[in-house]
Amino acid sequence: MQRPASAPRLPGGSRTTVVSATRLHGWVERFTASHGTVAQDLDDGGLLLRAADGAKALLRAPWPADGRPGRGSTELERLASLANQERALGVLLVRKGGYALAAASGPTILTTKSGSRFIDARTTAEHAARIFANHRIEYLVTGGDRALVEQVLAQPPLKTVSGRTRLPFLDVQEPKSAALAKAAADACSIRISVTDPPA
């Protein structure tokens, strides 16, 4: 079972977490049980839940509808349906301590390459280009060191994919092959920003 990602505290009593489409209704039920009756509104590119005690949760789909909106009779059902669609992902995780690359279909990893040290941007870009070449890439999932990721994506071998829409940047401390499955799963999950009720 996919475990929920940690929810770091943000300034002002806020935190962010990711929840898979299959767990979304359960998460909303627990939020409602903790904070009281919830009103739902479309807001700021997502679905805003406003609870009776003043707590708020902004739910955002992992990717834009791009002409493929989710189905369902409620906004929550449509959001879960959209997140549950499989999209073609190129995963690029880079730090000085290594790199991990993958092509994925939704959370399913198709092919990978990783290394225990970051050699240089050009070499990593060449590896990524070979991984991505045999797969359709709709979105890029990046993580690790932002500056190094930008250096890799600026290399000529990745010219054809560097302009793809990027999903939210991931905090990845150790870009190894084991991190790829979590990165793909997190990229396909609904991002939820929770604001605690007023004190």
Protein backbone atom coordinates (compact mmCIF):
# COMPACT_ATOMS: atom_id res chain seq x y z
CA MET A 1 0.00 0.00 0.00
CA GLN A 2 1.25 3.45 -0.85
CA ARG A 3 2.08 5.35 2.30
CA PRO A 4 1.26 9.05 2.50
CA ALA A 5 4.18 11.40 2.13
CA SER A 6 5.26 13.38 5.15
CA ALA A 7 3.48 16.68 5.64
CA PRO A 8 6.04 19.36 6.52
CA ARG A 9 4.73 22.32 8.48
CA LEU A 10 4.66 25.61 6.65
CA PRO A 11 4.49 29.11 8.16
CA GLY A 12 1.10 30.05 9.56
CA GLY A 13 0.02 26.57 10.67
CA SER A 14 -0.08 25.14 7.15
CA ARG A 15 1.27 21.90 5.77
CA THR A 16 1.31 20.07 2.45
CA THR A 17 0.82 16.37 1.79
CA VAL A 18 0.16 14.12 -1.19
CA VAL A 19 -2.64 11.56 -1.41
CA SER A 20 -3.28 9.01 -4.14
CA ALA A 21 -6.57 9.12 -6.03
CA THR A 22 -7.71 5.86 -4.44
CA ARG A 23 -7.23 7.30 -0.93
CA LEU A 24 -8.73 10.74 -1.57
CA HIS A 25 -12.29 10.05 -0.36
CA GLY A 26 -10.95 8.50 2.84
CA TRP A 27 -8.73 11.52 3.44
CA VAL A 28 -11.69 13.90 3.00
CA GLU A 29 -13.81 11.80 5.36
CA ARG A 30 -11.10 12.03 8.05
CA PHE A 31 -10.70 15.78 7.47
CA THR A 32 -14.45 16.22 7.89
CA ALA A 33 -14.52 14.06 11.03
CA SER A 34 -11.73 16.16 12.57
CA HIS A 35 -12.95 19.64 11.55
CA GLY A 36 -16.71 19.48 11.04
CA THR A 37 -19.01 19.93 8.05
CA VAL A 38 -17.14 20.88 4.89
CA ALA A 39 -18.18 23.27 2.11
CA GLN A 40 -16.55 22.79 -1.30
CA ASP A 41 -15.64 25.50 -3.81
CA LEU A 42 -13.49 25.66 -6.92
CA ASP A 43 -10.65 28.03 -6.06
CA ASP A 44 -7.11 28.89 -7.20
CA GLY A 45 -6.86 26.03 -9.66
CA GLY A 46 -8.07 23.45 -7.19
CA LEU A 47 -10.89 22.28 -4.96
CA LEU A 48 -11.09 24.22 -1.69
CA LEU A 49 -12.59 22.54 1.35
CA ARG A 50 -13.72 24.93 4.12
CA ALA A 51 -14.53 23.21 7.40
CA ALA A 52 -16.86 24.37 10.13
CA ASP A 53 -13.99 25.10 12.55
CA GLY A 54 -12.16 27.32 10.03
CA ALA A 55 -9.68 24.74 8.76
CA LYS A 56 -9.10 24.75 5.01
CA ALA A 57 -7.69 22.26 2.53
CA LEU A 58 -6.82 23.10 -1.07
CA LEU A 59 -6.75 19.98 -3.26
CA ARG A 60 -4.90 20.19 -6.58
CA ALA A 61 -4.75 17.61 -9.35
CA PRO A 62 -1.28 16.32 -10.22
CA TRP A 63 -1.59 17.60 -13.80
CA PRO A 64 -3.87 19.80 -15.92
CA ALA A 65 -6.89 18.23 -17.58
CA ASP A 66 -5.40 18.93 -21.04
CA GLY A 67 -8.67 18.04 -22.72
CA ARG A 68 -9.10 14.90 -20.61
CA PRO A 69 -11.17 16.03 -17.60
CA GLY A 70 -12.03 13.61 -14.85
CA ARG A 71 -15.47 12.02 -14.70
CA GLY A 72 -17.96 11.94 -11.90
CA SER A 73 -21.03 13.63 -10.48
CA THR A 74 -19.13 15.76 -7.94
CA GLU A 75 -15.99 17.90 -8.04
CA LEU A 76 -14.30 15.46 -5.66
CA GLU A 77 -15.08 12.50 -7.92
CA ARG A 78 -13.85 14.41 -10.97
CA LEU A 79 -10.62 15.35 -9.18
CA ALA A 80 -9.95 11.73 -8.17
CA SER A 81 -10.77 10.55 -11.69
CA LEU A 82 -8.38 13.07 -13.26
CA ALA A 83 -5.58 12.06 -10.89
CA ASN A 84 -6.24 8.40 -11.64
CA GLN A 85 -5.60 8.84 -15.37
CA GLU A 86 -2.27 7.46 -16.51
CA ARG A 87 0.04 10.08 -17.99
CA ALA A 88 3.43 9.50 -19.60
CA LEU A 89 6.19 10.79 -17.33
CA GLY A 90 9.90 11.41 -17.66
CA VAL A 91 11.54 11.34 -14.22
CA LEU A 92 14.84 13.18 -13.64
CA LEU A 93 16.30 13.18 -10.11
CA VAL A 94 19.76 14.71 -9.70
CA ARG A 95 22.13 15.61 -6.88
CA LYS A 96 25.92 15.69 -6.64
CA GLY A 97 25.72 12.30 -4.95
CA GLY A 98 24.03 10.64 -7.91
CA TYR A 99 21.20 10.58 -10.42
CA ALA A 100 18.13 8.45 -11.12
CA LEU A 101 16.19 8.53 -14.39
CA ALA A 102 13.02 6.79 -15.52
CA ALA A 103 10.23 6.69 -18.03
CA ALA A 104 6.92 5.93 -16.35
CA SER A 105 3.26 5.44 -17.19
CA GLY A 106 1.52 6.98 -14.23
CA PRO A 107 3.13 5.50 -11.11
CA THR A 108 4.38 2.45 -13.05
CA ILE A 109 8.10 2.60 -13.81
CA LEU A 110 8.89 1.33 -17.32
CA THR A 111 12.65 1.72 -17.64
CA THR A 112 15.37 3.25 -15.48
CA LYS A 113 19.01 4.20 -15.16
CA SER A 114 20.83 5.44 -12.10
CA GLY A 115 24.35 6.24 -11.01
CA SER A 116 26.05 6.61 -7.64
CA ARG A 117 27.71 9.88 -8.58
CA PHE A 118 26.89 12.88 -10.72
CA ILE A 119 29.55 13.07 -13.44
CA ASP A 120 28.45 16.13 -15.38
CA ALA A 121 25.29 17.63 -16.83
CA ARG A 122 26.00 16.54 -20.41
CA THR A 123 26.56 12.88 -19.53
CA THR A 124 23.46 12.72 -17.34
CA ALA A 125 21.46 14.39 -20.14
CA GLU A 126 22.69 11.77 -22.61
CA HIS A 127 21.57 8.97 -20.28
CA ALA A 128 18.18 10.64 -19.83
CA ALA A 129 17.74 11.15 -23.56
CA ARG A 130 18.31 7.44 -24.17
CA ILE A 131 15.81 6.49 -21.46
CA PHE A 132 13.17 8.91 -22.79
CA ALA A 133 13.75 8.19 -26.51
CA ASN A 134 11.70 4.99 -26.61
CA HIS A 135 8.75 6.39 -24.68
CA ARG A 136 6.17 9.11 -25.07
CA ILE A 137 6.85 11.82 -22.48
CA GLU A 138 3.98 14.16 -21.61
CA TYR A 139 5.27 15.64 -18.36
CA LEU A 140 8.61 15.96 -16.59
CA VAL A 141 9.02 14.99 -12.95
CA THR A 142 12.14 16.60 -11.51
CA GLY A 143 13.70 16.55 -8.07
CA GLY A 144 16.88 16.82 -6.04
CA ASP A 145 19.12 19.82 -6.67
CA ARG A 146 17.28 22.49 -8.69
CA ALA A 147 20.43 24.03 -10.13
CA LEU A 148 21.79 20.69 -11.32
CA VAL A 149 18.42 19.70 -12.77
CA GLU A 150 18.35 22.94 -14.76
CA GLN A 151 21.89 22.30 -16.02
CA VAL A 152 20.92 18.83 -17.21
CA LEU A 153 17.73 20.01 -18.94
CA ALA A 154 19.66 22.78 -20.71
CA GLN A 155 21.86 20.23 -22.52
CA PRO A 156 21.27 19.60 -26.26
CA PRO A 157 20.41 15.88 -25.88
CA LEU A 158 17.27 16.86 -23.95
CA LYS A 159 16.15 19.63 -26.28
CA THR A 160 13.10 17.69 -27.45
CA VAL A 161 11.74 17.06 -23.93
CA SER A 162 12.99 20.00 -21.86
CA GLY A 163 9.98 22.09 -22.92
CA ARG A 164 7.44 19.58 -21.59
CA THR A 165 5.20 20.71 -18.74
CA ARG A 166 6.90 20.13 -15.40
CA LEU A 167 5.03 18.75 -12.44
CA PRO A 168 5.83 20.13 -8.95
CA PHE A 169 9.51 19.81 -8.00
CA LEU A 170 10.20 16.96 -5.57
CA ASP A 171 12.40 17.06 -2.48
CA VAL A 172 14.66 14.06 -3.09
CA GLN A 173 17.70 13.66 -0.84
CA GLU A 174 19.13 10.50 -2.39
CA PRO A 175 18.42 10.13 -6.12
CA LYS A 176 18.89 6.38 -6.40
CA SER A 177 16.86 3.77 -8.21
CA ALA A 178 14.83 3.13 -5.05
CA ALA A 179 13.64 6.76 -5.12
CA LEU A 180 12.09 6.49 -8.59
CA ALA A 181 8.94 4.57 -7.59
CA LYS A 182 8.16 7.05 -4.81
CA ALA A 183 8.86 10.00 -7.12
CA ALA A 184 6.46 8.66 -9.76
CA ALA A 185 3.79 7.88 -7.15
CA ASP A 186 4.11 11.32 -5.55
CA ALA A 187 3.97 13.00 -8.96
CA CYS A 188 0.66 11.23 -9.69
CA SER A 189 -0.88 12.09 -6.33
CA ILE A 190 -3.23 14.91 -5.38
CA ARG A 191 -1.40 17.71 -3.57
CA ILE A 192 -3.23 18.97 -0.51
CA SER A 193 -2.36 22.19 1.30
CA VAL A 194 -4.00 22.24 4.74
CA THR A 195 -4.40 25.40 6.82
CA ASP A 196 -5.21 24.83 10.48
CA PRO A 197 -8.23 26.56 12.06
CA PRO A 198 -7.67 29.88 13.78
CA ALA A 199 -6.36 29.57 17.34
